[in-house]
Coordinates of C-alpha atoms in Angstrom, one line a residue:
X143 CA 161.9 166.4 117.2
X144 CA 165.3 165.0 116.5
X145 CA 167.1 165.8 113.3
X146 CA 167.0 162.2 112.3
X147 CA 163.2 162.0 112.7
X148 CA 162.7 165.3 110.8
X149 CA 164.9 163.9 108.0
X150 CA 162.8 160.7 107.6
X151 CA 159.5 162.5 107.9
X152 CA 160.6 164.8 105.1
X153 CA 161.7 161.8 103.0
X154 CA 158.3 160.2 103.5
X155 CA 156.6 163.4 102.2
X156 CA 158.1 162.6 98.8
X157 CA 156.7 159.0 99.2
X158 CA 153.3 160.4 99.8
X159 CA 153.5 162.7 96.8
X160 CA 154.5 159.8 94.6
X161 CA 151.6 157.7 95.9
X162 CA 149.2 160.6 95.2
X163 CA 150.5 160.8 91.6
X164 CA 149.9 157.0 91.3
X165 CA 146.2 157.2 92.4
X166 CA 145.3 160.4 90.5
X167 CA 146.1 159.8 86.8
X168 CA 144.4 162.3 84.6
X169 CA 143.3 164.4 87.5
X170 CA 139.7 165.5 88.0
X171 CA 139.1 165.5 84.3
X172 CA 139.5 161.7 84.2
X173 CA 137.1 161.3 87.1
X174 CA 134.5 163.4 85.3
X175 CA 134.9 161.4 82.2
X176 CA 134.2 158.2 84.2
X177 CA 131.1 159.8 85.8
X178 CA 129.6 160.6 82.4
X179 CA 129.7 156.9 81.7
X180 CA 128.1 156.1 85.1
X181 CA 131.4 154.7 86.3
X182 CA 133.5 155.3 89.5
X183 CA 137.2 155.0 90.0
X184 CA 138.3 151.5 90.8
X185 CA 139.5 152.3 94.3
X186 CA 136.0 153.5 95.2
X187 CA 134.7 150.1 94.0
X188 CA 137.3 148.3 96.0
X189 CA 136.3 150.2 99.2
X190 CA 132.7 149.0 98.7
X191 CA 133.9 145.5 97.9
X192 CA 136.0 144.8 101.1
X193 CA 134.4 144.4 104.5
X194 CA 133.3 147.6 106.2
X195 CA 135.9 149.2 108.5
X196 CA 138.7 147.0 107.2
X197 CA 141.9 148.0 105.4
X198 CA 142.7 147.4 101.7
X199 CA 146.4 146.7 101.6
X200 CA 147.3 148.1 98.1
X201 CA 150.4 146.5 96.6
X202 CA 153.0 148.0 94.2
X203 CA 151.5 151.5 94.0
X204 CA 154.7 153.0 92.6
X205 CA 155.0 150.6 89.7
X206 CA 155.2 152.0 86.2
X207 CA 156.9 155.4 86.7
X208 CA 159.8 156.3 84.4
X209 CA 159.5 153.3 82.2
X210 CA 159.8 155.4 79.0
X211 CA 157.7 153.1 76.8
X212 CA 156.9 154.1 73.2
X213 CA 155.0 157.4 73.4
X214 CA 154.6 157.3 77.2
X215 CA 157.1 157.8 80.0
X216 CA 154.9 157.0 83.0
X217 CA 152.3 154.3 83.4
X218 CA 150.7 155.5 86.7
X219 CA 150.4 152.6 89.1
X220 CA 151.2 150.3 86.1
X221 CA 147.6 150.9 85.0
X222 CA 146.2 148.3 87.4
X223 CA 145.3 148.3 91.1
X224 CA 146.2 145.2 93.1
X225 CA 146.0 144.4 96.7
X226 CA 144.7 142.3 99.6
X227 CA 141.5 142.9 101.5
X228 CA 138.9 141.0 103.5
X229 CA 135.7 139.9 101.9
X230 CA 133.4 138.2 104.4
X231 CA 136.3 137.8 106.8
X232 CA 138.5 136.1 104.2
X233 CA 141.7 137.6 102.8
X234 CA 141.2 138.0 99.1
X235 CA 143.4 139.2 96.2
X236 CA 141.8 142.0 94.2
X237 CA 143.1 143.1 90.7
X238 CA 141.4 146.0 89.0
X239 CA 142.2 147.6 85.7
X240 CA 142.3 151.4 85.8
X241 CA 140.7 152.7 82.6
X242 CA 142.1 156.2 83.3
X243 CA 145.6 154.8 82.2
X244 CA 145.6 154.2 78.5
X245 CA 142.1 152.5 78.6
X246 CA 143.4 149.8 80.9
X247 CA 145.8 148.3 78.3
X248 CA 148.6 146.1 79.3
X249 CA 152.2 147.2 79.2
X250 CA 155.1 144.9 80.2
X251 CA 155.0 146.4 83.7
X252 CA 151.2 145.9 83.9
X253 CA 151.6 142.3 83.1
X254 CA 154.4 141.9 85.7
X255 CA 152.2 143.6 88.4
X256 CA 149.1 141.6 87.5
X257 CA 151.0 138.3 87.6
X258 CA 152.9 139.2 90.8
X259 CA 149.4 139.6 92.5
X260 CA 148.4 136.2 91.1
X261 CA 151.6 134.6 92.3
X262 CA 150.9 135.9 95.9
X263 CA 147.3 134.6 95.7
X264 CA 148.4 131.2 94.5
X265 CA 151.2 130.8 97.0
X266 CA 149.0 132.0 99.9
X267 CA 145.8 130.3 98.9
X268 CA 143.6 133.4 98.3
X269 CA 140.5 133.7 96.2
X270 CA 140.8 136.3 93.4
X271 CA 138.5 139.1 92.3
X272 CA 139.1 140.8 88.9
X273 CA 137.6 144.2 88.1
X274 CA 138.0 144.1 84.3
X275 CA 138.0 147.1 82.1
X276 CA 140.8 146.6 79.6
X277 CA 141.5 147.0 75.9
X278 CA 144.0 144.1 76.0
X279 CA 147.7 144.5 75.1
X280 CA 149.3 147.8 74.3
X281 CA 149.7 147.1 70.6
X282 CA 152.9 149.2 69.9
X283 CA 154.6 146.7 72.3
X284 CA 152.9 143.5 71.2
X285 CA 156.3 141.6 70.9
X286 CA 157.0 142.4 74.6
X287 CA 153.5 141.6 75.9
X288 CA 151.9 138.9 73.8
X289 CA 153.8 135.7 72.7
X290 CA 156.1 134.6 75.6
X291 CA 155.7 132.9 79.0
X292 CA 154.9 135.5 81.6
X293 CA 153.2 137.6 78.8
X294 CA 149.5 138.2 78.4
X295 CA 148.3 134.6 78.1
X296 CA 149.9 133.6 81.4
X297 CA 147.2 135.6 83.2
X298 CA 144.6 133.2 82.0
X299 CA 146.8 130.2 82.5
X300 CA 147.1 131.3 86.1
X301 CA 143.4 131.7 86.4
X302 CA 142.8 128.2 85.2
X303 CA 145.4 126.7 87.5
X304 CA 144.2 128.5 90.6
X305 CA 140.6 127.5 89.8
X306 CA 141.7 123.9 89.6
X307 CA 143.2 124.2 93.0
X308 CA 139.9 125.5 94.5
X309 CA 140.7 129.2 94.5
X310 CA 137.7 131.1 93.3
X311 CA 138.2 133.4 90.3
X312 CA 135.4 136.0 90.1
X313 CA 135.4 138.7 87.4
X314 CA 133.3 141.8 87.4
X315 CA 133.4 143.6 84.0
X316 CA 132.9 147.3 84.4
X317 CA 133.7 148.3 80.8
X318 CA 135.1 147.0 77.5
X319 CA 137.1 143.8 77.4
X320 CA 138.5 143.3 74.0
X321 CA 140.6 140.5 72.4
X322 CA 142.7 138.9 75.1
X323 CA 141.0 141.1 77.7
X324 CA 137.8 139.2 77.0
X325 CA 139.2 136.1 78.6
X326 CA 139.2 137.9 82.0
X327 CA 135.4 137.4 81.8
X328 CA 135.3 134.0 80.1
X329 CA 138.0 132.3 82.2
X330 CA 136.4 133.2 85.5
X331 CA 134.7 130.7 87.7
X332 CA 131.8 133.2 87.7
X333 CA 131.5 136.5 85.9
X334 CA 129.3 139.5 86.3
X335 CA 128.5 142.1 83.6
X336 CA 126.7 145.4 83.8
X337 CA 123.9 146.2 81.4
X338 CA 124.9 148.7 78.7
X339 CA 128.3 149.2 80.4
X340 CA 130.1 145.9 80.0
X341 CA 131.3 144.5 76.7
X342 CA 133.4 141.4 75.9
X343 CA 134.5 140.2 72.5
X344 CA 137.4 138.6 70.9
X345 CA 137.3 141.2 68.1
X346 CA 135.5 144.6 68.4
X347 CA 133.0 146.0 65.8
X348 CA 135.8 147.6 63.6
X349 CA 137.8 144.4 63.4
X350 CA 134.6 142.4 62.7
X351 CA 133.7 144.7 59.8
X352 CA 137.2 144.5 58.4
X353 CA 137.4 140.7 58.7
X354 CA 133.9 139.7 57.7
X355 CA 132.1 142.7 56.4
X356 CA 129.5 142.5 59.1
X357 CA 128.3 145.8 60.7
X358 CA 127.2 145.4 64.3
X359 CA 127.1 147.5 67.4
X360 CA 129.2 146.7 70.5
X361 CA 126.1 146.0 72.5
X362 CA 124.7 143.5 69.9
X363 CA 128.2 141.9 69.4
X364 CA 129.2 141.3 73.0
X365 CA 127.1 143.3 75.5
X366 CA 126.1 142.1 78.9
X367 CA 122.7 140.7 77.8
X368 CA 124.4 138.8 74.9
X369 CA 126.7 137.0 77.2
X370 CA 124.3 136.4 80.1
X371 CA 121.3 135.5 78.0
X372 CA 122.6 134.2 74.6
X373 CA 126.3 133.0 74.6
X374 CA 126.4 132.0 78.3
X375 CA 129.9 133.5 78.5
X376 CA 128.9 135.4 81.7
X377 CA 126.8 134.4 84.6
X378 CA 125.2 137.5 86.2
X379 CA 123.5 140.6 84.8
X380 CA 123.5 143.7 86.9
X381 CA 122.0 147.1 86.4
X382 CA 124.9 149.2 87.7
X383 CA 128.2 149.1 89.5
X384 CA 126.7 149.2 93.0
X385 CA 124.5 146.1 92.3
X386 CA 127.5 144.4 90.7
X387 CA 129.7 144.9 93.7
X388 CA 127.0 143.5 96.0
X389 CA 126.8 140.5 93.7
X390 CA 130.5 139.8 93.9
X391 CA 130.3 139.9 97.7
X392 CA 127.3 137.5 97.6
X393 CA 129.2 135.0 95.4
X394 CA 132.0 134.8 98.0
X395 CA 129.7 134.8 101.0
X396 CA 129.8 131.0 101.5
X397 CA 133.5 130.5 101.1
X398 CA 135.2 128.4 103.7
X399 CA 136.4 130.6 106.6
X400 CA 140.2 131.0 106.6
X401 CA 142.4 130.0 109.6
X402 CA 146.1 130.6 110.1
X403 CA 148.4 127.6 110.7
X404 CA 150.3 129.0 113.7
X405 CA 149.6 129.8 117.3
X406 CA 149.0 133.4 118.2
X407 CA 149.4 135.5 121.3
X408 CA 147.7 138.7 122.4
X409 CA 149.0 141.7 120.4
X410 CA 151.3 144.1 122.2
X411 CA 152.5 147.5 121.0
X412 CA 156.3 148.0 121.1
X413 CA 157.5 149.3 124.5
X414 CA 160.6 151.0 123.1
X415 CA 160.6 154.8 123.5
X416 CA 162.5 155.2 120.2
X417 CA 160.7 154.6 116.9
X418 CA 162.5 153.7 113.7
X419 CA 162.4 157.4 112.9
X420 CA 164.9 158.0 115.7
X421 CA 167.0 154.9 115.4
X422 CA 167.8 154.7 111.7
X423 CA 170.6 157.0 110.5
X424 CA 169.8 159.3 107.6
X425 CA 172.7 157.9 105.5
X426 CA 171.8 154.4 104.2
X427 CA 175.5 153.6 104.3
X428 CA 176.0 154.2 108.0
X429 CA 175.8 151.3 110.4
X430 CA 172.8 150.8 112.6
X431 CA 171.8 149.3 115.9
X432 CA 169.9 146.1 115.1
X433 CA 168.7 145.7 118.6
X434 CA 167.0 149.1 118.5
X435 CA 165.4 148.3 115.1
X436 CA 163.9 145.0 116.5
X437 CA 162.7 146.7 119.7
X438 CA 161.0 149.4 117.6
X439 CA 158.8 146.9 115.7
X440 CA 158.5 143.8 118.0
X441 CA 155.5 143.1 120.2
X442 CA 156.4 144.4 123.6
X443 CA 159.9 145.2 122.2
X444 CA 160.8 141.7 123.3
X445 CA 163.6 139.8 121.5
X446 CA 164.7 136.3 122.4
X447 CA 168.2 136.2 120.9
X448 CA 169.9 133.1 119.6
X449 CA 173.7 132.7 119.7
X450 CA 174.1 136.1 121.3
X451 CA 177.7 135.5 122.3
X452 CA 178.9 133.6 119.2
X453 CA 182.0 135.1 117.5
X454 CA 181.9 138.6 119.0
X455 CA 182.4 141.4 116.5
X456 CA 182.1 139.1 113.4
X457 CA 179.2 136.9 114.2
X458 CA 177.2 139.8 115.6
X459 CA 176.8 141.8 112.3
X460 CA 173.6 139.8 112.0
X461 CA 171.3 139.1 114.9
X462 CA 169.1 136.0 115.1
X463 CA 166.3 135.1 117.4
X464 CA 162.5 135.2 117.9
X465 CA 160.1 138.0 118.2
X466 CA 156.3 138.5 117.9
X467 CA 154.7 140.6 115.2
X468 CA 151.0 141.3 115.9
X469 CA 150.9 138.3 118.2
X470 CA 152.5 135.9 115.7
X471 CA 155.9 134.2 116.7
X472 CA 158.5 135.0 114.0
X473 CA 162.1 134.0 113.6
X474 CA 164.1 137.1 112.8
X475 CA 167.4 137.6 111.0
X476 CA 168.4 141.3 111.3
X477 CA 171.4 143.2 110.1
X478 CA 173.4 144.9 112.8
X479 CA 176.3 147.4 112.9
X480 CA 177.9 147.8 109.4
X481 CA 175.9 144.7 108.3
X482 CA 178.9 143.0 106.5
X483 CA 178.4 139.3 106.5
X484 CA 181.5 137.4 107.8
X485 CA 181.7 133.7 107.6
X486 CA 180.8 133.3 111.3
X487 CA 177.6 135.3 110.7
X488 CA 176.8 133.2 107.6
X489 CA 177.1 130.0 109.6
X490 CA 174.9 131.4 112.4
X491 CA 172.1 132.4 110.0
X492 CA 172.2 129.1 108.0
X493 CA 171.7 127.2 111.3
X494 CA 168.9 129.6 112.5
X495 CA 167.0 129.3 109.2
X496 CA 167.2 125.5 109.4
X497 CA 166.1 125.5 113.0
X498 CA 163.1 127.8 112.3
X499 CA 162.1 125.7 109.3
X500 CA 162.0 122.5 111.4
X501 CA 160.0 124.4 114.0
X502 CA 157.7 125.7 111.3
X503 CA 158.2 129.3 112.4
X504 CA 158.0 132.0 109.7
X505 CA 161.0 134.1 109.0
X506 CA 161.5 137.9 108.8
X507 CA 164.7 139.2 107.1
X508 CA 165.5 142.8 108.1
X509 CA 168.1 143.7 105.5
X510 CA 170.8 146.4 105.8
X511 CA 173.9 144.7 104.4
X512 CA 176.5 145.8 101.8
X513 CA 177.5 142.3 101.1
X514 CA 179.7 139.3 102.2
X515 CA 183.2 140.1 103.5
X516 CA 185.9 139.8 100.8
X517 CA 189.7 139.4 100.9
X518 CA 192.1 136.5 101.4
X519 CA 191.4 136.1 105.1
X520 CA 187.7 135.6 104.4
X521 CA 188.2 133.4 101.4
X522 CA 190.5 131.1 103.3
X523 CA 188.1 131.0 106.2
X524 CA 185.4 129.8 103.9
X525 CA 183.2 132.8 103.2
X526 CA 182.2 131.3 99.9
X527 CA 181.4 128.0 101.4
X528 CA 179.5 129.3 104.4
X529 CA 177.8 132.0 102.4
X530 CA 176.6 129.3 100.0
X531 CA 175.2 127.4 103.0
X532 CA 173.3 130.5 104.1
X533 CA 171.9 131.0 100.6
X534 CA 171.0 127.3 100.3
X535 CA 169.2 127.4 103.6
X536 CA 167.2 130.5 102.6
X537 CA 166.4 129.0 99.2
X538 CA 165.1 125.7 100.7
X539 CA 163.3 127.0 103.8
X540 CA 159.6 126.0 103.4
X541 CA 158.2 128.4 105.9
X542 CA 156.8 131.8 105.0
X543 CA 159.6 134.4 104.4
X544 CA 159.3 138.1 104.3
X545 CA 162.1 140.6 103.5
X546 CA 162.1 144.2 104.9
X547 CA 164.9 146.3 103.4
X548 CA 166.0 149.2 105.7
X549 CA 169.4 150.0 104.2
X550 CA 172.1 148.7 101.8
X551 CA 170.9 145.6 99.9
X552 CA 174.0 144.8 97.8
X553 CA 175.6 141.8 96.0
X554 CA 175.1 138.3 97.3
X555 CA 173.7 139.7 100.6
X556 CA 170.6 140.4 98.6
X557 CA 170.4 136.6 98.1
X558 CA 171.4 135.5 101.6
X559 CA 168.9 137.9 103.1
X560 CA 166.0 136.6 100.9
X561 CA 165.8 139.0 98.1
X562 CA 163.3 138.8 95.2
X563 CA 165.1 135.8 93.5
X564 CA 164.6 133.8 96.7
X565 CA 160.8 133.9 96.5
X566 CA 159.8 135.7 99.7
X567 CA 156.1 135.7 100.2
X568 CA 156.3 139.5 100.4
X569 CA 159.2 142.0 100.0
X570 CA 158.9 145.5 101.5
X571 CA 161.3 148.4 101.2
X572 CA 161.6 151.7 103.1
X573 CA 162.9 155.0 102.0
X574 CA 166.3 154.0 103.4
X575 CA 166.6 151.0 101.2
X576 CA 169.3 150.8 98.5
X577 CA 169.1 147.7 96.3
X578 CA 171.8 147.2 93.7
X579 CA 174.8 145.0 92.9
X580 CA 177.0 147.5 94.8
X581 CA 176.9 151.1 96.0
X582 CA 177.4 153.9 93.6
X583 CA 180.8 154.8 95.3
X584 CA 182.0 151.2 94.8
X585 CA 180.7 150.9 91.3
X586 CA 182.3 154.3 90.4
X587 CA 185.7 153.1 91.7
X588 CA 185.6 149.8 89.8
X589 CA 184.4 151.3 86.5
X590 CA 186.8 154.2 86.8
X591 CA 189.7 151.7 87.1
X592 CA 188.6 149.9 84.0
X593 CA 188.1 153.2 82.0
X594 CA 191.5 154.5 83.1
X595 CA 193.2 151.3 81.9
X596 CA 191.5 151.5 78.5
X597 CA 192.4 155.2 78.1
X598 CA 196.0 154.6 79.2
X599 CA 196.4 151.7 76.7
X600 CA 195.1 154.0 74.0
X601 CA 197.6 156.7 75.0
X602 CA 195.0 159.2 76.1
X603 CA 195.1 159.2 79.9
X604 CA 192.1 160.8 81.7
X605 CA 192.5 164.3 83.1
X606 CA 191.6 165.1 86.6
X607 CA 188.3 166.7 85.5
X608 CA 187.5 163.7 83.4
X609 CA 188.1 161.4 86.3
X610 CA 185.9 163.4 88.6
X611 CA 183.1 163.6 86.0
X612 CA 183.2 160.0 85.1
X613 CA 183.1 158.8 88.7
X614 CA 180.2 161.1 89.5
X615 CA 178.2 159.8 86.5
X616 CA 178.7 156.3 87.7
X617 CA 177.8 157.2 91.3
X618 CA 174.6 159.0 90.1
X619 CA 173.7 156.0 87.9
X620 CA 174.2 153.2 90.4
X621 CA 172.7 155.1 93.4
X622 CA 169.8 156.2 91.2
X623 CA 169.0 152.6 90.2
X624 CA 169.3 151.5 93.8
X625 CA 166.7 154.0 95.1
X626 CA 163.4 152.6 96.3
X627 CA 161.4 154.6 93.8
X628 CA 163.4 153.1 90.9
X629 CA 163.1 149.6 92.3
X630 CA 159.3 150.1 93.0
X631 CA 158.7 151.4 89.5
X632 CA 160.1 148.1 88.2
X633 CA 158.3 145.9 90.8
X634 CA 161.4 144.9 92.6
X635 CA 159.5 145.3 95.9
X636 CA 155.8 144.9 96.8
X637 CA 155.5 148.2 98.7
X638 CA 157.6 151.1 99.8
X639 CA 156.5 151.5 103.4
X640 CA 156.6 154.4 105.8
X641 CA 158.3 153.4 109.1
X642 CA 154.9 153.9 110.8
X643 CA 153.3 151.4 108.5
X644 CA 155.7 148.5 109.0
X645 CA 154.0 146.7 111.9
X646 CA 150.5 146.7 110.2
X647 CA 151.9 145.5 106.9
X648 CA 154.1 142.8 108.5
X649 CA 151.1 141.6 110.5
X650 CA 149.0 141.3 107.4
X651 CA 151.7 139.7 105.4
X652 CA 152.5 137.0 108.0
X653 CA 148.8 136.3 108.5
X654 CA 148.1 135.9 104.8
X655 CA 151.3 133.8 104.4
X656 CA 150.1 131.4 107.1
X657 CA 146.8 130.5 105.5
X658 CA 148.3 127.5 103.7
X659 CA 149.7 124.7 106.0
X660 CA 153.5 124.7 106.3
X661 CA 155.2 121.7 104.7
X662 CA 158.0 119.6 106.0
X663 CA 161.6 121.0 106.0
X664 CA 164.0 119.6 103.4
X665 CA 167.4 121.0 102.6
X666 CA 170.2 120.4 100.0
X667 CA 173.7 119.3 100.8
X668 CA 175.4 121.6 103.3
X669 CA 179.2 122.1 103.5
X670 CA 179.3 122.4 107.3

């Protein structure tokens, strides 16, 4: 085992530990509490929901840690499980409240995660299943979760819009759904409730008594029989969770079979003898061999390179060409060497993105770039102009786009390599990823210069110890905020992947992204 491989395997142990923390809120005590109510953890329900012997690709597992909301620091897994699995052979988005986390209430990060899942479903054309068990908004933060666009009401707006587009919205209520949470039941195309376990009402018994003086039980106010037999707010009454899961599958059993809008070749495993564990340097700020990265993940390790000989040394800090991922042809843009983007590389990438867009070939951005080249030589050569062309091409490309971050992800390179603001269908990070406006070292230097100027102007110049302490604080702050755990907790990526998981996740992501037909390519005004 090489030292590099040992290093990354050790790093991924910390990733496994964080994942375990995400799926085990409250420990065995919380599981026992559910069992007393004849309920199971939502991931067990999801396992029964998806087709046998298929994988549930869970998204954003690390969301919610370290948020430091009022009275609570961590919201494990953001209090909601989201992911993609197959139901009767069709890729389906599943969103399930986890009642073990603050009774399934919605914090700002819960909303962001829920709506990110809905956005993927709408963009890719997936039916949605909601497993609802929520007390609605987290009341101490009502101003941050209730009244604005992308707050709580947007969930139901999205359900209505997707239903209008023919994307089925099916809700299974497995517990209480109060106030806004009740609309998860009422807004569905079809909804299922469980006798003496599911409740749905705009105001619970305490609020009803306070507002009207009426005393009524939860069962009589909005139980499963009330809504399936009296109000008509739900459609199917089930005796327990097992029967309810079977009913959800039955409701989606006649959905039109999905097909992908791209040709596919037989799948081949990479032929490279070196995995990403061997080829990626431990330091995220050390250059890498993009050819070896591509060979480690591409079918057959085959890479058809475009413009291989263009601008040697400056145009080769990004590689462009075609590969296959799980049999699907993909246009690839991969950082190489130090990854700094010179104007020649920016021109090459812009042209390649346009070419793949007209060919209707999806794009994979493998990102390890600290940014675009700066300085007078670069400015005069047109780095701003050609960098803008690269960004414009990525913004307008109509084909599915996926970003995989395997190193520095700084400054405008985040944009040109299809970061979150450029609407990739999926965005994955690895433990080597570092996403921030600049590295901690660079930020520390810039801010130290500013602080020294202020102190000198005030006549109190910094001592050597103060300089060292200030710079270290800035390095720790910026490097900490660039770490994949920090980014994942705030939903700046869709999954932090182990190197061994990358091919399976890319295969799923491209397949799901290709369910909708690819439109025609149109681009803004280039400055070529």
